[in-house]
Each structure stands twice: as structure tokens, then as C-alpha cells.
Short mmCIF file of C-alpha atoms in Angstrom, two decimals:
data_model
loop_
_atom_site.label_atom_id
_atom_site.label_comp_id
_atom_site.label_asym_id
_atom_site.label_seq_id
_atom_site.Cartn_x
_atom_site.Cartn_y
_atom_site.Cartn_z
CA MET A 1 -3.82 -13.83 -21.66
CA SER A 2 -0.25 -15.28 -21.41
CA ASP A 3 0.96 -17.99 -19.11
CA ASN A 4 3.43 -15.48 -17.82
CA GLN A 5 0.75 -13.24 -16.62
CA LEU A 6 -1.12 -16.02 -14.91
CA ARG A 7 1.72 -17.92 -13.34
CA THR A 8 1.76 -18.50 -9.62
CA ARG A 9 5.01 -20.49 -9.21
CA THR A 10 8.11 -20.36 -11.25
CA PRO A 11 9.07 -23.82 -12.85
CA ASP A 12 12.27 -24.03 -10.83
CA ALA A 13 10.85 -22.83 -7.52
CA PRO A 14 11.44 -25.30 -4.63
CA ALA A 15 8.56 -27.34 -3.32
CA PRO A 16 7.09 -25.74 -0.31
CA ARG A 17 7.78 -28.68 1.92
CA SER A 18 11.40 -29.31 0.90
CA ILE A 19 12.87 -27.21 3.71
CA ALA A 20 11.71 -26.82 7.26
CA PRO A 21 9.83 -23.51 7.96
CA GLY A 22 12.45 -22.13 10.39
CA PRO A 23 15.44 -22.58 8.05
CA ARG A 24 13.38 -21.39 5.11
CA ALA A 25 12.39 -18.18 6.88
CA THR A 26 16.00 -17.62 8.02
CA ALA A 27 17.25 -18.04 4.43
CA ALA A 28 14.55 -15.69 3.11
CA LEU A 29 15.59 -13.12 5.63
CA ARG A 30 19.24 -13.46 4.73
CA ALA A 31 18.39 -13.03 1.05
CA ALA A 32 16.35 -9.84 1.86
CA ALA A 33 18.98 -8.36 4.20
CA PRO A 34 20.43 -5.98 1.52
CA ALA A 35 17.01 -4.68 0.63
CA LEU A 36 16.11 -4.19 4.25
CA ALA A 37 19.43 -2.35 4.88
CA VAL A 38 19.04 -0.05 1.91
CA TYR A 39 15.38 0.68 2.83
CA ALA A 40 16.27 1.49 6.36
CA ALA A 41 19.11 3.71 5.27
CA VAL A 42 16.98 5.86 3.01
CA ARG A 43 14.21 6.12 5.62
CA ALA A 44 16.78 7.07 8.28
CA LEU A 45 18.08 9.80 5.97
CA GLY A 46 14.50 11.19 5.71
CA LEU A 47 14.17 11.17 9.44
CA LEU A 48 17.49 12.87 9.91
CA VAL A 49 16.65 15.68 7.40
CA LEU A 50 13.28 16.14 9.08
CA TRP A 51 14.89 16.43 12.54
CA ALA A 52 17.48 18.89 11.30
CA ALA A 53 14.93 21.08 9.59
CA ALA A 54 12.54 20.94 12.48
CA SER A 55 15.36 21.87 14.91
CA ALA A 56 16.28 24.83 12.73
CA THR A 57 12.61 26.08 12.66
CA GLY A 58 11.88 25.32 16.33
CA LYS A 59 9.33 22.62 15.56
CA ASP A 60 8.91 19.17 17.03
CA ALA A 61 9.73 16.46 14.51
CA LEU A 62 8.15 13.67 16.54
CA THR A 63 4.82 15.43 16.77
CA ARG A 64 4.79 15.85 12.96
CA LEU A 65 5.15 12.11 12.60
CA SER A 66 2.72 10.88 15.36
CA GLY A 67 0.44 13.68 16.57
CA ARG A 68 -1.13 15.38 13.51
CA TRP A 69 -3.80 14.77 10.91
CA ASP A 70 -5.04 11.22 10.52
CA SER A 71 -2.70 9.79 13.16
CA VAL A 72 -4.72 11.84 15.81
CA TRP A 73 -7.88 10.03 14.70
CA TYR A 74 -6.33 6.60 14.97
CA GLN A 75 -5.03 7.37 18.46
CA ARG A 76 -8.44 8.64 19.59
CA ILE A 77 -10.01 5.42 18.43
CA ALA A 78 -7.20 3.45 20.20
CA GLU A 79 -7.91 5.30 23.42
CA ASP A 80 -11.74 5.62 23.46
CA GLY A 81 -13.07 3.37 20.70
CA TYR A 82 -15.28 4.62 17.92
CA GLY A 83 -17.96 7.29 18.37
CA TYR A 84 -16.19 10.59 17.93
CA THR A 85 -17.63 13.15 15.41
CA VAL A 86 -16.64 16.65 14.37
CA THR A 87 -19.19 19.07 12.85
CA LEU A 88 -17.69 21.39 10.36
CA PRO A 89 -18.76 24.97 9.88
CA ASP A 90 -20.61 24.06 6.68
CA GLY A 91 -22.55 21.40 8.52
CA ALA A 92 -20.59 18.38 7.23
CA LEU A 93 -19.88 15.59 9.75
CA HIS A 94 -16.47 13.94 10.07
CA SER A 95 -16.89 10.66 11.83
CA ASP A 96 -14.08 8.37 13.08
CA LEU A 97 -15.95 5.47 11.45
CA ALA A 98 -14.19 6.46 8.24
CA PHE A 99 -11.01 4.91 9.73
CA PHE A 100 -10.48 1.10 9.65
CA PRO A 101 -9.76 -0.62 12.87
CA LEU A 102 -6.55 -2.66 12.70
CA LEU A 103 -3.96 0.17 13.26
CA PRO A 104 -5.78 1.55 16.24
CA ALA A 105 -6.34 -1.97 17.67
CA LEU A 106 -2.49 -2.46 17.43
CA GLU A 107 -1.84 0.82 18.96
CA ARG A 108 -4.16 0.08 21.87
CA GLY A 109 -2.68 -3.44 22.41
CA ILE A 110 0.90 -2.18 22.33
CA SER A 111 0.29 0.76 24.61
CA GLU A 112 -1.36 -1.57 27.18
CA VAL A 113 1.60 -3.79 27.49
CA THR A 114 4.40 -1.35 27.00
CA PRO A 115 5.18 2.14 28.34
CA LEU A 116 4.48 3.62 24.81
CA THR A 117 1.58 6.07 24.30
CA PRO A 118 -0.78 5.27 21.46
CA GLY A 119 1.18 7.75 19.31
CA GLY A 120 4.42 5.97 20.06
CA ALA A 121 2.82 2.62 19.49
CA GLY A 122 1.65 3.92 16.12
CA LEU A 123 5.20 4.84 15.11
CA LEU A 124 6.47 1.49 16.24
CA VAL A 125 3.77 -0.26 14.11
CA ALA A 126 4.50 2.00 11.16
CA TRP A 127 8.32 1.55 11.25
CA SER A 128 8.10 -2.17 11.87
CA ALA A 129 5.56 -2.54 9.05
CA GLY A 130 7.79 -0.50 6.86
CA LEU A 131 10.51 -3.10 7.14
CA LEU A 132 8.01 -5.85 6.52
CA ALA A 133 6.69 -4.04 3.52
CA ALA A 134 10.18 -3.51 2.12
CA TRP A 135 10.75 -7.25 2.59
CA GLY A 136 7.47 -8.11 0.82
CA VAL A 137 8.26 -5.63 -2.01
CA PHE A 138 11.69 -7.19 -2.33
CA ALA A 139 10.19 -10.74 -2.35
CA VAL A 140 7.83 -9.86 -5.26
CA GLY A 141 10.56 -8.20 -7.18
CA ALA A 142 12.99 -10.99 -6.60
CA HIS A 143 10.47 -13.49 -7.58
CA LEU A 144 9.67 -11.83 -10.92
CA HIS A 145 13.06 -10.38 -11.94
CA GLY A 146 15.81 -11.56 -9.65
CA ARG A 147 17.24 -10.65 -6.23
CA ARG A 148 19.18 -7.48 -7.38
CA THR A 149 16.01 -6.10 -8.95
CA GLY A 150 14.25 -6.84 -5.69
CA VAL A 151 16.68 -4.84 -3.80
CA VAL A 152 16.35 -1.89 -6.17
CA LEU A 153 12.53 -2.13 -6.06
CA ALA A 154 12.46 -1.94 -2.26
CA ALA A 155 14.90 1.09 -2.40
CA LEU A 156 12.66 2.91 -4.91
CA TRP A 157 9.61 2.37 -2.77
CA GLY A 158 11.54 3.87 0.08
CA VAL A 159 12.42 7.00 -1.93
CA TYR A 160 8.90 7.32 -3.44
CA PRO A 161 8.09 11.17 -3.36
CA THR A 162 5.61 10.84 -0.45
CA ALA A 163 7.71 8.11 1.27
CA PHE A 164 7.83 10.38 4.35
CA VAL A 165 4.42 8.89 5.16
CA GLN A 166 6.05 5.62 5.74
CA SER A 167 7.62 7.11 8.85
CA MET A 168 4.30 8.46 10.16
CA ALA A 169 1.67 6.75 12.37
CA TYR A 170 -0.44 6.15 9.29
CA THR A 171 -1.71 2.90 7.65
CA GLU A 172 0.28 3.03 4.43
CA THR A 173 3.24 0.83 5.53
CA LEU A 174 0.93 -1.65 7.30
CA PHE A 175 -1.34 -1.95 4.25
CA THR A 176 1.63 -2.22 1.80
CA ALA A 177 3.21 -4.93 3.87
CA LEU A 178 0.00 -6.94 3.86
CA ALA A 179 -0.62 -6.27 0.18
CA ALA A 180 2.95 -7.15 -0.88
CA TRP A 181 2.95 -10.53 1.07
CA THR A 182 -0.53 -11.25 -0.21
CA LEU A 183 0.63 -10.96 -3.73
CA TYR A 184 3.82 -12.97 -3.05
CA ALA A 185 1.58 -15.74 -1.53
CA VAL A 186 -0.50 -15.77 -4.67
CA LEU A 187 2.52 -15.82 -6.94
CA THR A 188 3.91 -18.77 -5.04
CA GLY A 189 0.61 -20.65 -4.98
CA ARG A 190 -0.20 -20.17 -1.24
CA TRP A 191 -3.81 -19.15 -1.61
CA ILE A 192 -5.04 -19.75 1.96
CA ALA A 193 -2.19 -17.56 3.27
CA ALA A 194 -3.01 -14.97 0.66
CA GLY A 195 -6.68 -14.96 1.81
CA ALA A 196 -5.83 -14.61 5.45
CA LEU A 197 -3.42 -11.69 4.78
CA CYS A 198 -6.13 -10.05 2.59
CA VAL A 199 -8.51 -10.21 5.58
CA LEU A 200 -6.07 -8.19 7.64
CA ALA A 201 -5.53 -5.78 4.75
CA GLY A 202 -9.33 -5.42 4.59
CA LEU A 203 -9.29 -4.38 8.23
CA THR A 204 -6.59 -1.73 7.54
CA ARG A 205 -7.73 0.32 4.55
CA PRO A 206 -10.65 0.57 2.22
CA SER A 207 -8.27 0.13 -0.78
CA ALA A 208 -8.02 -3.56 0.18
CA ALA A 209 -10.86 -3.71 -2.46
CA ALA A 210 -7.99 -3.64 -4.99
CA LEU A 211 -6.32 -6.62 -3.42
CA ILE A 212 -9.61 -8.55 -3.18
CA ALA A 213 -10.25 -7.84 -6.89
CA ALA A 214 -6.72 -9.03 -7.77
CA LEU A 215 -7.34 -12.43 -6.07
CA ALA A 216 -10.89 -12.80 -7.42
CA ILE A 217 -10.03 -11.96 -11.01
CA THR A 218 -6.89 -14.16 -11.07
CA ALA A 219 -8.91 -17.11 -9.70
CA ALA A 220 -11.74 -16.55 -12.17
CA VAL A 221 -9.36 -16.44 -15.17
CA THR A 222 -7.46 -19.53 -13.87
CA LEU A 223 -10.75 -21.48 -13.56
CA VAL A 224 -12.07 -20.46 -16.97
CA ARG A 225 -8.78 -21.30 -18.61
CA GLU A 226 -8.59 -24.79 -17.12
CA CYS A 227 -12.23 -25.42 -17.94
CA ARG A 228 -11.69 -24.41 -21.57
CA ALA A 229 -8.65 -26.81 -21.65
CA GLY A 230 -11.11 -29.59 -21.16
CA GLY A 231 -10.72 -30.48 -17.52
CA GLY A 232 -14.47 -30.34 -16.70
CA ALA A 233 -15.91 -28.04 -14.06
CA GLY A 234 -16.03 -30.72 -11.28
CA PRO A 235 -12.45 -31.82 -11.42
CA VAL A 236 -11.21 -28.20 -11.94
CA LEU A 237 -13.10 -26.98 -8.84
CA ARG A 238 -11.72 -29.81 -6.80
CA ARG A 239 -8.20 -29.37 -8.03
CA ASN A 240 -8.35 -25.58 -7.17
CA GLY A 241 -10.06 -25.97 -3.84
CA ARG A 242 -7.46 -24.01 -1.88
CA MET A 243 -7.57 -21.25 -4.37
CA ILE A 244 -11.30 -20.96 -4.17
CA ALA A 245 -11.10 -21.06 -0.30
CA GLY A 246 -8.52 -18.29 -0.34
CA VAL A 247 -10.69 -16.11 -2.57
CA ALA A 248 -13.68 -16.64 -0.46
CA LEU A 249 -11.68 -15.73 2.65
CA ALA A 250 -10.16 -12.53 1.12
CA PRO A 251 -13.04 -10.08 1.42
CA LEU A 252 -14.13 -11.03 5.02
CA GLY A 253 -12.17 -8.32 6.79
CA TRP A 254 -13.31 -5.56 4.52
CA LEU A 255 -16.97 -6.77 4.63
CA ALA A 256 -16.77 -7.16 8.37
CA TYR A 257 -15.99 -3.49 8.94
CA VAL A 258 -18.52 -2.27 6.53
CA VAL A 259 -21.15 -4.49 8.20
CA PHE A 260 -20.05 -3.21 11.56
CA VAL A 261 -20.59 0.49 10.50
CA ALA A 262 -23.93 -0.52 8.88
CA VAL A 263 -25.20 -2.13 12.16
CA ARG A 264 -23.85 0.62 14.30
CA GLU A 265 -25.45 3.42 12.19
CA GLY A 266 -28.62 1.53 11.21
CA SER A 267 -28.05 1.87 7.54
CA PRO A 268 -26.75 -0.70 4.96
CA PHE A 269 -24.81 2.05 3.24
CA ALA A 270 -23.68 3.85 6.38
CA TYR A 271 -19.92 3.44 5.66
CA PHE A 272 -20.23 4.96 2.19
CA ASP A 273 -22.28 7.75 3.73
CA VAL A 274 -19.49 8.43 6.25
CA GLN A 275 -16.93 8.54 3.45
CA ALA A 276 -19.07 10.93 1.50
CA GLN A 277 -19.25 13.32 4.47
CA TRP A 278 -15.52 13.31 4.45
CA GLY A 279 -15.50 14.09 0.76
CA ASN A 280 -14.10 10.70 -0.23
CA ASN A 281 -16.99 9.46 -2.39
CA ILE A 282 -16.36 8.20 -5.91
CA ASP A 283 -17.06 10.80 -8.56
CA GLY A 284 -15.39 9.31 -11.52
CA GLY A 285 -12.61 11.75 -11.57
CA ARG A 286 -14.65 15.02 -11.77
CA ALA A 287 -12.98 16.44 -8.64
CA LEU A 288 -9.56 15.84 -10.12
CA ALA A 289 -10.46 17.45 -13.49
CA SER A 290 -12.01 20.47 -11.61
CA PHE A 291 -8.75 20.81 -9.53
CA ILE A 292 -6.65 20.79 -12.57
CA ALA A 293 -8.91 23.33 -14.38
CA GLY A 294 -8.66 25.71 -11.51
CA LEU A 295 -4.85 25.82 -11.43
CA PRO A 296 -2.64 28.38 -13.17
CA TRP A 297 -1.67 27.03 -16.56
CA PRO A 298 1.98 26.25 -15.66
CA ALA A 299 0.86 24.31 -12.67
CA ALA A 300 -1.83 22.63 -14.68
CA LEU A 301 0.61 21.60 -17.34
CA GLY A 302 2.97 20.15 -14.70
CA LEU A 303 0.29 18.18 -13.05
CA CYS A 304 -0.88 16.84 -16.49
CA ALA A 305 2.71 15.86 -17.21
CA ALA A 306 2.84 14.06 -13.86
CA LEU A 307 -0.42 12.22 -14.75
CA GLY A 308 1.11 11.43 -18.14
CA LEU A 309 4.18 9.83 -16.46
CA LEU A 310 1.78 7.79 -14.31
CA GLY A 311 -0.04 6.61 -17.39
CA TRP A 312 3.29 5.73 -19.04
CA LEU A 313 4.33 3.74 -15.99
CA VAL A 314 1.02 1.80 -16.21
CA VAL A 315 1.71 1.08 -19.85
CA LEU A 316 5.17 -0.20 -19.00
CA CYS A 317 3.76 -2.53 -16.37
CA VAL A 318 1.41 -4.00 -18.98
CA ARG A 319 4.25 -4.22 -21.52
CA GLN A 320 6.42 -5.91 -18.87
CA ARG A 321 3.86 -8.64 -18.78
CA GLN A 322 3.48 -8.56 -14.98
CA PRO A 323 1.56 -11.42 -13.60
CA LEU A 324 -2.22 -10.93 -13.59
CA PRO A 325 -2.67 -10.50 -9.79
CA VAL A 326 0.12 -7.91 -9.67
CA LEU A 327 -1.27 -6.03 -12.67
CA VAL A 328 -4.86 -6.01 -11.46
CA TYR A 329 -3.82 -4.81 -7.98
CA THR A 330 -1.73 -1.97 -9.34
CA LEU A 331 -4.29 -0.78 -11.83
CA ALA A 332 -7.06 -0.91 -9.15
CA ILE A 333 -5.02 1.04 -6.70
CA VAL A 334 -4.28 3.70 -9.36
CA VAL A 335 -7.94 4.00 -10.39
CA ILE A 336 -9.24 4.13 -6.84
CA SER A 337 -6.77 6.92 -6.11
CA LEU A 338 -7.87 9.00 -9.19
CA ILE A 339 -11.60 8.62 -9.22
CA GLY A 340 -12.34 9.65 -5.73
CA ALA A 341 -13.46 13.21 -4.75
CA GLY A 342 -11.14 13.62 -1.86
CA TYR A 343 -8.37 16.09 -1.10
CA PHE A 344 -6.02 16.27 -4.00
CA GLY A 345 -2.88 16.29 -1.95
CA SER A 346 -3.53 12.86 -0.58
CA ARG A 347 -3.68 11.13 -3.93
CA PRO A 348 0.08 10.43 -4.24
CA ARG A 349 -0.06 8.92 -0.73
CA LEU A 350 -3.09 6.82 -1.55
CA MET A 351 -1.16 5.55 -4.59
CA MET A 352 1.97 4.60 -2.74
CA PRO A 353 0.95 1.03 -2.05
CA ALA A 354 1.00 0.41 -5.78
CA PHE A 355 4.66 -0.56 -5.63
CA PRO A 356 4.54 -2.62 -8.78
CA LEU A 357 4.46 0.67 -10.71
CA LEU A 358 8.18 0.94 -9.77
CA LEU A 359 9.03 -2.41 -11.35
CA PRO A 360 9.78 -1.01 -14.73
CA PRO A 361 12.18 1.71 -13.30
CA ALA A 362 13.82 -0.92 -11.09
CA VAL A 363 14.56 -3.17 -14.07
CA ALA A 364 15.78 -0.14 -16.10
CA LEU A 365 18.20 0.81 -13.24
CA MET A 366 19.54 -2.74 -13.20
CA ARG A 367 20.45 -2.30 -16.85
CA LEU A 368 22.87 0.41 -16.14
CA ARG A 369 26.39 -0.56 -16.83
CA THR A 370 27.72 -0.39 -13.21
CA THR A 371 26.20 -0.82 -9.80
CA GLY A 372 27.68 2.57 -8.81
CA ARG A 373 25.47 4.34 -11.35
CA ALA A 374 22.33 2.76 -9.96
CA ALA A 375 23.46 3.59 -6.37
CA ALA A 376 24.10 7.20 -7.39
CA VAL A 377 20.63 7.51 -8.88
CA LEU A 378 19.10 6.01 -5.62
CA ALA A 379 21.22 8.37 -3.50
CA VAL A 380 19.97 11.42 -5.45
CA LEU A 381 16.38 10.26 -5.24
CA ALA A 382 16.77 9.65 -1.52
CA CYS A 383 18.01 13.10 -0.95
CA LEU A 384 15.23 14.66 -2.99
CA SER A 385 12.62 12.51 -1.15
CA ALA A 386 14.04 13.43 2.24
CA GLY A 387 13.93 17.10 1.47
CA TYR A 388 10.37 17.07 0.11
CA GLY A 389 9.31 15.03 3.17
CA ALA A 390 10.72 17.50 5.54
CA TRP A 391 9.20 20.48 3.66
CA THR A 392 5.81 18.82 3.60
CA LEU A 393 5.77 17.67 7.16
CA LEU A 394 6.81 21.03 8.55
CA GLY A 395 4.11 22.76 6.43
CA ALA A 396 0.48 23.44 7.37
CA GLY A 397 -1.46 20.94 5.31
CA PRO A 398 -2.03 17.13 5.72
CA PRO A 399 -0.14 14.79 3.39
#
């Protein structure tokens, strides 16, 4: 394992106490301003195309963003708490315990102190978290490959094929914001902050398991490497006390909710039973293989090509020698998204928080001879993403 993959702070990075927190945050926001502006522009384009398409077809764009599919479940939890269950015709139970509590808690809190409904509060959270996520994505990209690459990385995340979900009252933007800033905290040696952010991520989505694994594996490799270097277990543990504390803190949010469901339902594995009722159990990829096998051969070939592209991006991330926490997080998100038995159409959405997959394309775009060419590519991608988003949101099925 190379030092590059394990590094947590660049050699020329400023000492964390060299600048007062206020001015440092202001400077960081100023540096991220181009990335936030580009991200806001591409998401605004998506909303504009959705509004135009919805108006042309006599549909309500706002309802498509805040009042359908998973967002309805979150709003019901925000209004009434947990306890709602739907029995399907085949006897399967869909319980609201499948949904983690941070988003509905924020929706409830905002709706109680503002005129917003829980749905409106969900949109406020999603859109605000989208900007925070773009900032965190930029921060990771800029830390690893420079400020311009960070801007392009944030833009690419904003034009991801299912980026329309970033404008919905869903948890993807909130989780990505927490994940990006957790990874940035690890890369810059702020382990306690990373652990605290990971606690919040663990209250947002079950895929926080990927983030917890990234912190734990990075810490374990660091400790083993330092012990092998002859430091002795005692001094190594004392020297890395903050890292160990951050790793111990990281899983508490995820574990707290799993324990809550277990106590409520009277079974230690109740949360996993709830997910299985929703069809979200882990099957090792059998459901994905069966779905592909059942497609007409042109569609099956196209999907296999898309999976091949995904695999190529993963290889590029490894060849790019991304730092260990970033690489572990990315691989874990990809694996979790592929080995579940859930609805196939949700898999690209579940993979969207794996923003480091876009680092190789971002670096490649920066190698184009002119900034105009990179901008043109991003503009085309933004238009395609906006069109696909409008078509999907105005359709019948959930994303």
C-alpha cells in the first residue's frame, strides 16, 4: 500500500490552527464559489426543463419533487412518527421503519418553526444539502488534484444521469454532503470531526456502512503500518488516540437506529427483516443477474456495457491511486448497490453518493486543451441529464 493511498494531509497543507476558524471558513467558501455556482446552474437547468415539460403535459412539477414515492414516507414519519405499515396483495409488509430518521427529523423541525409543510421542508433540506454536498465534493477533488479539478468534479456530480434525485425530497444529497465532508475530514487528519459526521450519515442512510468501513479500514492499515515500522503498540495507540476515537464514534448513528428498530420490534434482526420485506435484502447479485437475463438481448447488452463502464471507472480509480478512505468508500458503495435484491431502477440512484467514481473523468476533462472544450462537454451532459430527469420524474415508476 503506497503512502499516497494512505495520506491524510498533504505536506504543504497549512497547520489547522494557523488561521482563525471564521476567516478560514470564509476563504474556503470563496475558493468553492465557482464549484457551487456551476452546480447550482446545472441543477437549475434540470428544474427549468422539468417545469417546462410538466407544464406542457399538464402535470405538477413540485409534486413530482416532494410528494411521490419515498418522499411521502419521509413526510409521514415527520408528521406522525414511526408506525405506519402497508400490506401488499401478496402479503408482504412495507414498514416505515425501513427509512432512517435524520431527514424526517429535519423536516419536522423546519415545518414547526417555518410556514413550510414537511414536503416543502424536505425540498429545503435537499437543495441546501445539495450545495453542501457540491462544496464537499469540490473540497475532496481540490485536495487531491487541485481547485480546477474540484470544480469539474462538483459539476460532474451535478450532471450525473440520476442527478434529478438531488432536487427531490430524498436523502441522497444529505448523505452525500455528510460523506464528502467525512472523507475530507479524514484526508486532512480531523478524525473526531470525521467520526461525528459519520454518526449523522449513519442516521441518514443504511449505506453509511460504506463510510464506517472506510474509516475503520484506513485506521487499521495506519496502525499496522506504524507498528511494523517499529513504533511499538503502546506509543502507536497513544499517538493515534484521536483517530481511534473517531473510528469508535463513526458507527454509533447507524447502530443506534438498528438497535431502535430491534427494541421496537422485539427482535435483534428486526431492521434486516424490515428491509427484506421491502425486497432490499442482500442476495449477492442474483437479482441483478436475473433481471439482465430476463431482458431482450439488445437491452441486456446495453446494460452489460453500462456495468462494464462502471467496472472500468472502478479500475481507473484504483490506477489513479486514490487515498485509501476514498477508495474503500467508493468500492463499498458500488458493491452495496449491486448485491442487493431491490428494484433495479433504484441502483443508479443508490450509487450516486459514490462521487469519487467521477474523479478520473474530471481529471481527463482538465487535460483538454482549452477550458471551453471542458465547458462544452459539461453543457451537453447537463442538457442530457436535465432531459432524462424530466422524462423520469414525469413517468410512472419511482427513481
